[in-house]
Short mmCIF file of C-alpha atoms and ligand atoms in Angstrom, two decimals:
data_model
loop_
_atom_site.label_atom_id
_atom_site.label_comp_id
_atom_site.label_asym_id
_atom_site.label_seq_id
_atom_site.Cartn_x
_atom_site.Cartn_y
_atom_site.Cartn_z
CA UNK D 539 -338.42 130.24 -0.01
CA UNK D 540 -340.48 127.88 2.20
CA UNK D 541 -340.42 125.29 -0.55
CA UNK D 542 -336.59 125.57 -0.74
CA UNK D 543 -336.28 125.07 3.04
CA UNK D 544 -338.58 122.05 2.84
CA UNK D 545 -336.48 120.58 0.03
CA UNK D 546 -333.26 121.08 2.04
CA UNK D 547 -334.81 119.53 5.14
CA UNK D 548 -336.03 116.50 3.24
CA UNK D 549 -332.60 116.13 1.55
CA UNK D 550 -330.91 116.29 4.98
CA UNK D 551 -333.26 113.74 6.50
CA UNK D 552 -332.77 111.57 3.42
CA UNK D 553 -328.96 111.81 3.93
CA UNK D 554 -329.35 110.99 7.63
CA UNK D 555 -331.57 108.04 6.79
CA UNK D 556 -329.04 106.72 4.28
CA UNK D 557 -326.27 107.09 6.82
CA UNK D 558 -328.33 105.32 9.47
CA UNK D 559 -329.14 102.53 7.03
CA UNK D 560 -325.43 102.10 6.23
CA UNK D 561 -324.59 101.96 9.97
CA UNK D 562 -327.24 99.25 10.44
CA UNK D 563 -325.86 97.28 7.48
CA UNK D 564 -322.31 97.58 8.91
CA UNK D 565 -323.55 96.39 12.30
CA UNK D 566 -325.47 93.50 10.73
CA UNK D 567 -322.23 92.46 9.01
CA UNK D 568 -320.57 92.30 12.43
CA UNK D 569 -318.72 95.66 12.55
CA UNK D 570 -318.07 96.30 16.27
CA UNK D 571 -320.38 98.88 17.83
CA UNK D 572 -317.35 100.74 19.18
CA UNK D 573 -316.11 101.42 15.63
CA UNK D 574 -319.60 102.54 14.63
CA UNK D 575 -320.18 104.81 17.65
CA UNK D 576 -316.52 105.87 17.81
CA UNK D 577 -315.90 105.31 21.54
CA UNK D 578 -315.70 102.71 24.30
CA UNK D 579 -315.60 103.12 28.07
CA UNK D 580 -312.42 101.98 29.79
CA UNK D 581 -312.99 102.38 33.53
CA UNK D 582 -314.34 105.92 33.94
CA UNK D 583 -312.75 107.14 30.71
CA UNK D 584 -314.47 107.35 27.33
CA UNK D 585 -311.80 106.31 24.84
CA UNK D 586 -312.05 107.17 21.12
CA UNK D 587 -311.85 104.10 18.87
CA UNK D 588 -311.34 103.76 15.14
CA UNK D 589 -310.82 100.88 12.71
CA UNK D 590 -307.10 100.04 12.53
CA UNK D 591 -306.61 100.28 16.32
CA UNK D 592 -307.67 97.59 18.82
CA UNK D 593 -310.84 98.31 20.82
CA UNK D 594 -310.03 98.46 24.56
CA UNK D 595 -311.52 95.58 26.57
CA UNK D 596 -313.24 95.68 29.98
CA UNK D 597 -311.04 92.85 31.32
CA UNK D 598 -307.93 94.95 30.60
CA UNK D 599 -309.43 97.88 32.52
CA UNK D 600 -310.28 95.53 35.43
CA UNK D 601 -306.61 94.43 35.68
CA UNK D 602 -305.33 98.03 35.60
CA UNK D 603 -307.80 99.13 38.26
CA UNK D 604 -306.92 96.13 40.44
CA UNK D 605 -303.22 96.97 40.14
CA UNK D 606 -303.83 100.56 41.29
CA UNK D 607 -306.05 99.32 44.14
CA UNK D 608 -303.37 96.88 45.27
CA UNK D 609 -300.82 99.72 45.33
CA UNK D 610 -303.05 102.07 47.26
CA UNK D 611 -304.96 99.74 49.58
CA UNK D 612 -304.97 100.95 53.20
CA UNK D 613 -301.88 102.96 54.04
CA UNK D 614 -299.71 101.30 51.42
CA UNK D 615 -299.55 104.39 49.25
CA UNK D 616 -297.29 106.00 51.88
CA UNK D 617 -294.67 103.42 50.92
CA UNK D 618 -294.75 104.20 47.19
CA UNK D 619 -291.83 106.21 45.76
CA UNK D 620 -292.56 109.95 45.70
CA UNK D 621 -292.07 109.89 41.92
CA UNK D 622 -293.67 106.85 40.26
CA UNK D 623 -292.77 105.89 36.68
CA UNK D 624 -295.01 103.64 34.58
CA UNK D 625 -294.15 102.30 31.12
CA UNK D 626 -296.89 100.74 28.97
CA UNK D 627 -295.69 98.78 25.93
CA UNK D 628 -298.07 98.09 23.00
CA UNK D 629 -300.34 100.94 24.07
CA UNK D 630 -302.89 101.05 21.19
CA UNK D 631 -305.50 103.75 21.99
CA UNK D 632 -303.42 104.68 25.06
CA UNK D 633 -306.20 103.31 27.29
CA UNK D 634 -303.87 101.69 29.88
CA UNK D 635 -301.58 104.67 30.61
CA UNK D 636 -304.57 107.03 30.49
CA UNK D 637 -306.53 104.99 33.05
CA UNK D 638 -303.51 104.34 35.29
CA UNK D 639 -302.63 108.06 35.31
CA UNK D 640 -306.26 109.09 35.89
CA UNK D 641 -306.85 106.65 38.75
CA UNK D 642 -303.59 107.57 40.50
CA UNK D 643 -304.44 111.27 40.05
CA UNK D 644 -307.88 110.78 41.60
CA UNK D 645 -306.32 109.17 44.68
CA UNK D 646 -303.67 111.88 44.84
CA UNK D 647 -306.42 114.44 45.34
CA UNK D 648 -307.31 112.55 48.54
CA UNK D 649 -303.76 112.61 49.81
CA UNK D 650 -302.95 109.07 48.62
CA UNK D 651 -300.58 107.98 45.91
CA UNK D 652 -297.15 109.30 44.86
CA UNK D 653 -296.49 113.04 44.68
CA UNK D 654 -295.50 112.95 41.03
CA UNK D 655 -296.15 110.58 38.20
CA UNK D 656 -294.54 109.92 34.86
CA UNK D 657 -296.29 107.67 32.36
CA UNK D 658 -295.19 106.67 28.86
CA UNK D 659 -297.05 104.55 26.28
CA UNK D 660 -295.21 102.94 23.35
CA UNK D 661 -296.56 101.44 20.12
CA UNK D 662 -295.23 100.50 16.69
CA UNK D 663 -298.29 101.85 14.86
CA UNK D 664 -298.38 105.53 13.95
CA UNK D 665 -302.18 105.33 13.59
CA UNK D 666 -302.47 104.01 17.18
CA UNK D 667 -300.16 106.76 18.46
CA UNK D 668 -302.17 109.48 16.72
CA UNK D 669 -305.34 108.12 18.32
CA UNK D 670 -303.64 107.82 21.74
CA UNK D 671 -302.60 111.49 21.53
CA UNK D 672 -306.11 112.44 20.41
CA UNK D 673 -307.50 110.60 23.45
CA UNK D 674 -305.09 112.41 25.73
CA UNK D 675 -306.02 115.84 24.34
CA UNK D 676 -309.75 115.07 24.47
CA UNK D 677 -309.54 113.97 28.10
CA UNK D 678 -307.40 116.98 29.07
CA UNK D 679 -310.02 119.19 27.34
CA UNK D 680 -312.82 117.43 29.24
CA UNK D 681 -311.05 118.09 32.57
CA UNK D 682 -310.03 114.48 33.35
CA UNK D 683 -306.36 115.51 33.49
CA UNK D 684 -304.51 118.68 34.42
CA UNK D 685 -303.44 120.73 31.35
CA UNK D 686 -299.92 119.28 31.10
CA UNK D 687 -299.97 115.76 32.49
CA UNK D 688 -296.69 113.88 32.42
CA UNK D 689 -298.01 111.35 29.91
CA UNK D 690 -296.31 110.80 26.57
CA UNK D 691 -296.64 108.43 23.66
CA UNK D 692 -293.62 107.18 21.70
CA UNK D 693 -293.15 105.10 18.58
CA UNK D 694 -290.91 102.02 18.79
CA UNK D 695 -290.72 98.43 17.67
CA UNK D 696 -290.25 96.71 21.01
CA UNK D 697 -289.10 93.45 19.42
CA UNK D 698 -286.29 95.15 17.48
CA UNK D 699 -282.69 95.49 18.54
CA UNK D 700 -280.96 98.82 17.79
CA UNK D 701 -279.49 97.42 14.53
CA UNK D 702 -282.80 95.84 13.38
CA UNK D 703 -284.51 99.14 14.02
CA UNK D 704 -282.13 101.01 11.72
CA UNK D 705 -283.04 98.61 8.91
CA UNK D 706 -286.75 98.95 9.56
CA UNK D 707 -286.68 102.77 9.90
CA UNK D 708 -288.44 102.46 13.23
CA UNK D 709 -286.70 103.20 16.53
CA UNK D 710 -285.98 100.40 19.00
CA UNK D 711 -287.39 100.91 22.49
CA UNK D 712 -283.96 101.87 23.76
CA UNK D 713 -283.52 104.55 21.08
CA UNK D 714 -287.07 105.86 21.51
CA UNK D 715 -286.62 106.30 25.27
CA UNK D 716 -283.22 107.98 24.77
CA UNK D 717 -284.65 110.28 22.12
CA UNK D 718 -287.52 111.22 24.42
CA UNK D 719 -284.97 112.03 27.11
CA UNK D 720 -282.96 114.33 24.86
CA UNK D 721 -285.88 116.14 23.23
CA UNK D 722 -288.20 116.76 26.18
CA UNK D 723 -287.70 117.96 29.70
CA UNK D 724 -288.78 114.44 30.61
CA UNK D 725 -285.90 112.21 31.64
CA UNK D 726 -287.61 109.10 30.15
CA UNK D 727 -284.62 106.84 30.40
CA UNK D 728 -282.56 108.21 33.27
CA UNK D 729 -284.04 106.30 36.16
CA UNK D 730 -285.58 102.85 36.39
CA UNK D 731 -289.20 102.35 35.41
CA UNK D 732 -291.12 101.21 38.49
CA UNK D 733 -293.99 99.47 36.73
CA UNK D 734 -294.02 97.85 33.29
CA UNK D 735 -297.43 97.02 31.81
CA UNK D 736 -298.18 95.42 28.46
CA UNK D 737 -301.09 93.95 26.56
CA UNK D 738 -299.11 92.63 23.57
CA UNK D 739 -300.35 90.70 20.53
CA UNK D 740 -300.76 87.16 21.94
CA UNK D 741 -302.89 85.05 19.57
CA UNK D 742 -301.07 82.33 17.61
CA UNK D 743 -301.80 82.20 13.84
CA UNK D 744 -303.59 78.85 14.35
CA UNK D 745 -305.82 80.20 17.13
CA UNK D 746 -306.48 83.30 15.02
CA UNK D 747 -307.67 81.12 12.12
CA UNK D 748 -309.61 78.59 14.16
CA UNK D 749 -311.01 80.20 17.31
CA UNK D 750 -310.93 84.01 17.09
CA UNK D 751 -314.41 85.56 16.72
CA UNK D 752 -315.29 86.45 13.14
CA UNK D 753 -315.95 90.14 13.88
CA UNK D 754 -312.56 90.47 15.63
CA UNK D 755 -310.81 88.76 12.71
CA UNK D 756 -312.59 90.84 10.16
CA UNK D 757 -312.52 94.30 11.74
CA UNK D 758 -309.68 94.54 14.28
CA UNK D 759 -306.04 94.91 13.16
CA UNK D 760 -304.03 91.68 12.88
CA UNK D 761 -300.93 93.65 13.96
CA UNK D 762 -302.56 94.10 17.39
CA UNK D 763 -303.58 90.47 17.74
CA UNK D 764 -301.02 88.09 16.20
CA UNK D 765 -297.27 88.31 16.89
CA UNK D 766 -295.00 88.32 13.80
CA UNK D 767 -293.33 85.09 12.71
CA UNK D 768 -289.81 85.06 14.08
CA UNK D 769 -287.01 85.22 11.51
CA UNK D 770 -284.97 82.77 13.59
CA UNK D 771 -286.83 79.48 13.96
CA UNK D 772 -287.49 79.28 17.65
CA UNK D 773 -289.75 76.24 17.60
CA UNK D 774 -289.57 75.83 21.36
CA UNK D 775 -291.81 78.80 21.86
CA UNK D 776 -295.54 78.90 21.11
CA UNK D 777 -296.17 81.45 18.32
CA UNK D 778 -298.62 83.32 20.55
CA UNK D 779 -295.99 83.75 23.29
CA UNK D 780 -293.34 85.58 21.24
CA UNK D 781 -293.60 88.94 23.01
CA UNK D 782 -293.28 87.65 26.59
CA UNK D 783 -289.57 86.70 26.77
CA UNK D 784 -288.76 90.11 25.26
CA UNK D 785 -291.06 91.89 27.72
CA UNK D 786 -289.38 90.11 30.64
CA UNK D 787 -285.96 91.04 29.23
CA UNK D 788 -287.06 94.70 28.98
CA UNK D 789 -288.40 94.52 32.56
CA UNK D 790 -284.96 93.43 33.73
CA UNK D 791 -283.21 96.13 31.66
CA UNK D 792 -285.39 98.97 32.95
CA UNK D 793 -285.24 97.53 36.49
CA UNK D 794 -289.02 97.30 36.78
CA UNK D 795 -290.23 96.32 40.26
CA UNK D 796 -293.66 95.27 39.01
CA UNK D 797 -294.80 93.77 35.71
CA UNK D 798 -298.36 93.18 34.54
CA UNK D 799 -298.78 91.37 31.22
CA UNK D 800 -302.11 90.50 29.65
CA UNK D 801 -302.52 86.96 28.25
CA UNK D 802 -305.17 85.03 26.30
CA UNK D 803 -306.12 82.32 28.80
CA UNK D 804 -305.03 80.24 31.77
CA UNK D 805 -302.71 78.01 29.68
CA UNK D 806 -300.81 80.98 28.32
CA UNK D 807 -300.80 82.55 31.79
CA UNK D 808 -299.10 79.43 33.16
CA UNK D 809 -296.49 79.45 30.38
CA UNK D 810 -295.74 83.14 31.02
CA UNK D 811 -295.65 82.60 34.79
CA UNK D 812 -293.09 79.83 34.20
CA UNK D 813 -290.99 82.18 32.03
CA UNK D 814 -291.08 84.79 34.80
CA UNK D 815 -290.09 82.23 37.43
CA UNK D 816 -287.26 80.93 35.24
CA UNK D 817 -285.88 84.49 35.10
CA UNK D 818 -285.12 84.10 38.79
CA UNK D 819 -285.47 87.80 39.66
CA UNK D 820 -289.08 87.99 40.93
CA UNK D 821 -290.06 87.62 44.58
CA UNK D 822 -293.63 86.74 43.68
CA UNK D 823 -295.58 85.74 40.59
CA UNK D 824 -299.40 85.69 40.39
CA UNK D 825 -301.99 84.90 37.75
CA UNK D 826 -305.02 87.17 37.63
CA UNK D 827 -308.33 86.16 36.10
CA UNK D 828 -310.66 88.56 34.21
CA UNK D 829 -311.98 90.10 37.44
CA UNK D 830 -309.07 89.76 39.85
CA UNK D 831 -310.71 91.72 42.67
CA UNK D 832 -313.55 89.22 43.02
CA UNK D 833 -313.05 86.36 45.48
CA UNK D 834 -309.39 87.20 45.74
CA UNK D 835 -309.28 85.46 49.13
CA UNK D 836 -310.05 82.24 47.19
CA UNK D 837 -306.63 82.13 45.55
CA UNK D 838 -305.90 78.73 44.01
CA UNK D 839 -302.47 77.24 43.89
CA UNK D 840 -301.09 76.06 40.53
CA UNK D 841 -300.97 72.27 40.18
CA UNK D 842 -297.63 72.27 38.35
CA UNK D 843 -294.76 71.82 40.81
CA UNK D 844 -292.99 74.98 39.66
CA UNK D 845 -296.28 76.88 39.68
CA UNK D 846 -297.27 75.63 43.13
CA UNK D 847 -296.55 78.97 44.77
CA UNK D 848 -298.21 81.00 42.00
CA UNK D 849 -301.54 82.35 43.27
CA UNK D 850 -304.46 82.55 40.87
CA UNK D 851 -306.75 85.44 41.83
CA UNK D 852 -310.31 86.38 40.94
CA UNK D 853 -313.00 85.02 38.64
CA UNK D 854 -313.28 84.38 34.89
CA UNK D 855 -310.61 83.32 32.40
CA UNK D 856 -306.89 83.61 33.03
CA UNK D 857 -306.19 87.19 31.95
CA UNK D 858 -302.81 88.43 33.18
CA UNK D 859 -299.53 87.60 34.83
CA UNK D 860 -298.31 89.85 37.63
CA UNK D 861 -294.83 89.72 39.16
CA UNK D 862 -293.07 91.89 41.75
CA UNK D 863 -289.72 92.18 43.43
CA UNK D 864 -287.54 94.28 45.73
CA UNK D 865 -289.16 97.53 46.92
CA UNK D 866 -292.49 96.46 45.42
CA UNK D 867 -292.86 93.92 48.24
CA UNK D 868 -293.17 96.93 50.53
CA UNK D 869 -295.50 98.78 48.15
CA UNK D 870 -297.74 95.72 48.14
CA UNK D 871 -297.15 94.96 51.85
CA UNK D 872 -296.06 91.40 51.12
CA UNK D 873 -292.78 91.46 53.06
C1 SAM J 2115 -303.41 93.80 21.95
S1 SAM J 2115 -303.10 95.44 21.33
C2 SAM J 2115 -303.20 96.32 22.88
C3 SAM J 2115 -303.66 97.75 22.76
C4 SAM J 2115 -303.98 98.41 24.11
N1 SAM J 2115 -302.87 98.34 25.02
C5 SAM J 2115 -305.20 97.79 24.75
O1 SAM J 2115 -305.08 97.14 25.78
O2 SAM J 2115 -306.30 97.98 24.19
C6 SAM J 2115 -301.40 95.34 20.94
C7 SAM J 2115 -300.73 96.61 20.41
O3 SAM J 2115 -299.35 96.28 20.15
C8 SAM J 2115 -298.88 97.03 19.06
N2 SAM J 2115 -297.69 96.34 18.54
C9 SAM J 2115 -297.64 95.26 17.72
N3 SAM J 2115 -296.36 94.93 17.47
C10 SAM J 2115 -295.57 95.80 18.15
C11 SAM J 2115 -294.17 95.97 18.29
N4 SAM J 2115 -293.30 95.15 17.69
N5 SAM J 2115 -293.71 96.99 19.05
C12 SAM J 2115 -294.58 97.84 19.67
N6 SAM J 2115 -295.92 97.72 19.58
C13 SAM J 2115 -296.43 96.71 18.84
C14 SAM J 2115 -300.08 97.07 18.12
O4 SAM J 2115 -299.98 98.15 17.23
C15 SAM J 2115 -301.26 97.17 19.11
O5 SAM J 2115 -301.62 98.53 19.29
#
């Protein structure tokens, strides 16, 4: 009997050793630690990660946190609508809507922030959506959210028109939001969305081949990194920028008062800021660096004539473009 137990123990430890060895080999080949360990922190939240879905980045979390801080700084939260609606396009693990909801909830406990919240994350990938829902359920189970938070994940191809979507067997954004409205008690599409956030695929095929880190190229999904080639030849637009005109169009359609779009670097940030300005609907456009809360009094002014009134906030690389209009001037106390 003792001998049998010893044999089992040594088999188990042999199995564990083999597994450990394989994990070390994977790591030595450049497999990201987050795929090996299965999680990554995003703000205060531990987010489950798996190969096939982009690993959340700290710089993305910094932008989301800065956005919430800007909305709630001082007494500004009293100016926010009593029901705030946030739409996150290209949601991946769901990290952005989860963190935005969590941080607003935390402030709500201290009497800040809107009375009710409604947050929706959208992605084309069913694997990403499954993981986003798993993250939501895990965090509800761990007590980070109340049992039935108003946070939902939907599948849609945000680049597709309604007719394209029928061909591709994937709903367009419009259809997905309408469907959500008719099948849940959540009126997803009835009122405007106050805030539109997106971290879309933004790396051009050339940059992907020439400058993207090997471990990212090898282990993270291309779908999350590189926009598709457009069927119509639109040679005026940089291949990495394909999502932004569509995101700005959606912002106008859903009457968003604030947009926050992640970008690759300062050059892309300037191109996207120009697109936003050309839309002619925004009262203010800003570029945020990786850590926008640091040195934000040191805002630089763009050198380009059109970008002269675009503030560049924070330290690090150009990371996102932020634009606001209408009521949001009050929410941000800029008027
Ligand atoms: C850069 S990742 C961002 C993931 C997550 N928001 C984050 O910050 O970690 C881009 C995401 O866009 C999704 N995506 C790619 N093409 C899409 C499309 N046409 N419509 C909707 N989502 C798309 C990918 O599946 C991927 O999850």
